[in-house]
Amino acid sequence: MKNIVFLGAPGSGKGTQSGLIIRDYGIVQISTGDILRGAVKEGSELGLLAEKYMNDGKLVPDSVIIGIMRDRLAQPDCIKGFILDGFPRTVAQAEALDQMLRSELGTELTHVISLEVPDELIFDRITERRSCPKCGHVYNLRFNPPRKADVCDDDGAELIQRSDDTRETLGNRLKTYHESTALLKVLYAKRNKLKVVDGTRMPAEIYEVIKGFLE
Ligand code: AMP
């Protein structure tokens, strides 16, 4: 059983690594950011509430996020294991997660992986990040560009930039990330669950290191 928490700043490569883990271990990835963006797109009550926090690069309140995750983790596809991407982001969320796993699902976290990349590199990666609104394929204009400018290789849809992937919002997101994650790292290190991985290496090399932890 692999119940993984993935820590890492926006643009640290969590999405790429999660894709490889899903492929090899047959577990699901749950991204609170994706769930919230879906709600914003739908224009649901949750989306309307979340949007203003997201556009400022601030955290959505714990009670809202914990409620979303309680529902999501109760879905049957989580039984085989999961990767949590973007959750927990605060100590209160981490504690609620522990409690949910223990009392509602009879399980616990098995691995916490922190993928670390210096902020200067993150700025380059994120401001050049584009994604396909149709299939979710993520590109980087400099490091991993689409074959034809601004168009998805897989389905030809026009690529978009996430509205919070701008320099201004990113500064806030990174500040918030470092403040909250520092506390989470202490918490998980105390429990002997934390593994720190150098996220500046090539994706395949990083994945070898991660697989070493998971085996
Ligand atoms: P991400 O895609 O993980 O970078 O998340 C995008 C935005 O969604 C964040 O900047 C927050 O505003 C919000 N968000 C995502 N996950 C959480 C969480 N666990 N707690 C609070 N806010 C969150």
Coordinates of C-alpha atoms and ligand atoms in Angstrom, one line a residue:
M1 CA 0.0 0.0 0.0
K2 CA 1.3 3.4 -1.0
N3 CA -0.3 6.4 0.6
I4 CA 1.9 9.3 -0.4
V5 CA 2.0 13.0 0.3
F6 CA 3.9 15.0 -2.2
L7 CA 5.4 18.3 -1.0
G8 CA 6.9 20.7 -3.5
A9 CA 6.5 24.3 -4.6
P10 CA 4.4 25.0 -7.6
G11 CA 6.5 24.0 -10.6
S12 CA 8.8 21.7 -8.7
G13 CA 7.9 18.7 -10.9
K14 CA 5.3 17.0 -8.7
G15 CA 2.9 16.6 -11.6
T16 CA 5.5 14.9 -13.8
Q17 CA 6.7 12.6 -11.0
S18 CA 3.1 11.8 -9.9
G19 CA 2.3 10.7 -13.5
L20 CA 5.2 8.2 -13.4
I21 CA 4.1 6.8 -10.0
I22 CA 0.5 6.4 -11.1
R23 CA 1.7 4.6 -14.2
D24 CA 3.9 2.1 -12.2
Y25 CA 1.9 1.7 -9.0
G26 CA -1.7 2.0 -10.2
I27 CA -2.7 4.4 -7.5
V28 CA -4.7 7.7 -7.9
Q29 CA -3.4 11.2 -7.7
I30 CA -5.5 13.8 -5.9
S31 CA -4.7 17.4 -6.4
T32 CA -6.6 19.9 -4.4
G33 CA -5.5 22.6 -6.9
D34 CA -7.1 20.7 -9.7
I35 CA -10.3 20.1 -7.7
L36 CA -10.5 23.8 -7.0
R37 CA -9.8 24.8 -10.6
G38 CA -12.6 22.4 -11.7
A39 CA -15.0 24.1 -9.3
V40 CA -14.0 27.6 -10.5
K41 CA -14.6 26.5 -14.1
E42 CA -18.0 25.1 -13.2
G43 CA -18.9 28.3 -11.3
S44 CA -20.1 26.3 -8.3
E45 CA -20.4 27.8 -4.8
L46 CA -17.0 26.3 -3.9
G47 CA -15.5 27.8 -7.0
L48 CA -16.7 31.3 -6.3
L49 CA -15.4 31.1 -2.8
A50 CA -12.0 29.6 -3.8
E51 CA -11.3 31.9 -6.7
K52 CA -10.5 35.0 -4.8
Y53 CA -8.0 33.2 -2.6
M54 CA -6.4 31.4 -5.6
N55 CA -6.0 34.6 -7.6
D56 CA -4.1 36.2 -4.7
G57 CA -1.9 33.2 -4.2
K58 CA -3.4 32.7 -0.7
L59 CA -4.6 29.5 0.9
V60 CA -8.3 28.5 0.8
P61 CA -9.6 28.1 4.4
D62 CA -8.7 24.8 6.1
S63 CA -12.3 23.9 6.8
V64 CA -13.2 24.1 3.1
I65 CA -10.2 22.0 2.0
I66 CA -10.6 19.4 4.7
G67 CA -14.3 18.9 3.7
I68 CA -13.3 18.4 0.1
M69 CA -10.6 15.9 1.0
R70 CA -12.9 14.0 3.4
D71 CA -15.3 13.4 0.5
R72 CA -12.6 12.6 -2.0
L73 CA -10.7 10.1 0.2
A74 CA -13.9 8.2 0.8
Q75 CA -14.2 7.4 -2.9
P76 CA -13.5 3.7 -3.7
D77 CA -10.6 4.4 -6.0
C78 CA -8.5 5.5 -3.0
I79 CA -8.5 2.1 -1.4
K80 CA -5.5 0.9 -3.4
G81 CA -3.5 4.0 -2.4
F82 CA -3.1 7.6 -3.4
I83 CA -0.7 10.5 -4.0
L84 CA -1.8 13.7 -2.4
D85 CA -0.6 16.7 -4.4
G86 CA -1.1 20.1 -2.8
F87 CA -2.6 18.7 0.4
P88 CA -1.9 19.1 3.3
R89 CA -0.7 22.6 3.2
T90 CA -1.1 23.5 6.9
V91 CA -0.5 21.7 10.2
A92 CA -4.3 21.7 10.8
Q93 CA -4.8 20.0 7.4
A94 CA -2.1 17.4 8.2
E95 CA -3.7 16.6 11.5
A96 CA -7.2 16.3 10.0
L97 CA -5.7 14.0 7.3
D98 CA -4.2 11.7 9.9
Q99 CA -7.4 11.6 11.8
M100 CA -9.5 10.9 8.6
L101 CA -7.1 8.1 7.5
R102 CA -7.0 6.5 10.9
S103 CA -10.6 6.6 12.0
E104 CA -12.6 6.7 8.7
L105 CA -10.4 4.6 6.4
G106 CA -8.3 2.4 8.8
T107 CA -5.0 3.3 7.1
E108 CA -2.2 5.8 7.4
L109 CA 0.4 7.7 5.3
T110 CA 3.3 5.6 4.2
H111 CA 5.6 8.2 2.5
V112 CA 6.1 11.9 2.5
I113 CA 8.3 13.2 -0.4
S114 CA 9.5 16.7 -0.6
L115 CA 10.7 17.7 -4.1
E116 CA 13.0 20.7 -3.7
V117 CA 13.9 23.3 -6.3
P118 CA 15.3 26.8 -5.6
D119 CA 12.8 29.7 -6.1
E120 CA 14.8 31.3 -9.0
L121 CA 14.4 28.2 -11.0
I122 CA 10.7 28.0 -10.1
F123 CA 10.1 31.4 -11.5
D124 CA 11.4 30.4 -14.9
R125 CA 9.5 27.1 -14.9
I126 CA 6.2 28.5 -13.9
T127 CA 6.0 31.7 -15.9
E128 CA 6.7 29.7 -19.0
R129 CA 4.2 26.9 -18.1
R130 CA 1.3 26.3 -20.4
S131 CA -1.3 23.6 -20.4
C132 CA -4.0 22.1 -22.6
P133 CA -7.5 23.0 -21.4
K134 CA -8.8 19.8 -23.0
C135 CA -6.5 17.0 -21.9
G136 CA -4.4 18.6 -19.1
H137 CA -1.0 18.0 -20.8
V138 CA 1.5 20.5 -19.3
Y139 CA 4.3 22.1 -21.3
N140 CA 7.1 24.5 -20.7
L141 CA 7.8 27.0 -23.5
R142 CA 11.5 26.8 -22.9
F143 CA 12.3 23.3 -21.6
N144 CA 9.5 21.2 -23.0
P145 CA 7.7 23.2 -25.7
P146 CA 4.8 21.8 -27.9
R147 CA 5.8 20.8 -31.4
K148 CA 3.7 23.6 -32.9
A149 CA 3.7 27.0 -31.0
D150 CA 0.8 27.4 -28.6
V151 CA -1.0 24.2 -29.6
C152 CA -1.3 20.9 -27.8
D153 CA 0.6 18.0 -29.4
D154 CA -2.1 15.5 -28.4
D155 CA -5.3 17.1 -29.5
G156 CA -4.5 20.4 -31.2
A157 CA -6.3 22.6 -28.6
E158 CA -4.9 26.1 -28.0
L159 CA -2.7 26.1 -24.9
I160 CA -3.5 28.4 -22.0
Q161 CA -1.6 29.9 -19.0
R162 CA -3.1 29.3 -15.6
S163 CA -4.4 32.6 -14.3
D164 CA -2.3 32.3 -11.1
D165 CA 1.0 31.4 -13.0
T166 CA 2.0 35.1 -13.2
R167 CA 5.1 36.6 -11.6
E168 CA 3.0 38.6 -9.1
T169 CA 0.8 35.8 -7.9
L170 CA 3.7 33.3 -7.9
G171 CA 5.7 35.5 -5.4
N172 CA 2.8 35.1 -2.9
R173 CA 2.3 31.4 -3.7
L174 CA 6.0 30.7 -3.0
K175 CA 6.0 32.7 0.2
T176 CA 2.9 30.9 1.4
Y177 CA 4.4 27.6 0.3
H178 CA 7.6 28.1 2.2
E179 CA 5.9 29.3 5.4
S180 CA 3.5 26.4 5.6
T181 CA 5.7 23.7 4.3
A182 CA 8.5 24.4 6.7
L183 CA 6.1 23.4 9.5
L184 CA 4.9 20.3 7.7
K185 CA 8.4 19.1 7.1
V186 CA 9.2 19.3 10.8
L187 CA 6.1 17.4 11.6
Y188 CA 6.7 14.6 9.1
A189 CA 10.4 14.4 9.9
K190 CA 9.6 13.8 13.5
R191 CA 7.4 10.9 12.4
N192 CA 10.3 9.5 10.2
K193 CA 8.2 9.8 7.1
L194 CA 10.0 12.6 5.3
K195 CA 12.3 12.1 2.3
V196 CA 13.8 15.1 0.6
V197 CA 14.6 14.9 -3.1
D198 CA 16.7 17.2 -5.3
G199 CA 14.2 18.5 -7.8
T200 CA 16.8 20.2 -10.1
R201 CA 17.9 16.9 -11.6
M202 CA 16.4 15.4 -14.8
P203 CA 12.9 13.9 -14.3
A204 CA 14.1 10.3 -15.0
E205 CA 16.9 10.6 -12.4
I206 CA 14.5 12.1 -9.8
Y207 CA 12.1 9.2 -10.4
E208 CA 14.9 6.6 -9.8
V209 CA 15.4 8.2 -6.4
I210 CA 11.7 8.3 -5.6
K211 CA 11.3 4.7 -6.6
G212 CA 14.1 3.8 -4.2
F213 CA 12.0 5.2 -1.4
L214 CA 8.8 3.5 -2.5
E215 CA 10.2 0.0 -3.0
Ligands
AMP1 P1 -1.8 24.3 -6.7 O1 -2.4 23.8 -8.0 O2 -1.6 23.2 -5.7 O3 -0.7 25.2 -6.8 O4 -3.0 25.2 -5.9 C1 -3.5 26.3 -6.5 C2 -4.2 27.2 -5.4 O5 -5.3 26.5 -4.9 C3 -3.3 27.6 -4.2 O6 -2.5 28.7 -4.5 C4 -4.4 27.8 -3.1 O7 -5.0 29.1 -3.3 C5 -5.4 26.7 -3.5 N1 -5.1 25.4 -2.7 C6 -4.8 24.2 -3.3 N2 -4.6 23.3 -2.3 C7 -4.8 23.9 -1.2 C8 -4.8 23.5 0.2 N3 -4.5 22.2 0.5 N4 -5.1 24.4 1.2 C9 -5.4 25.7 0.9 N5 -5.5 26.1 -0.4 C10 -5.2 25.3 -1.4

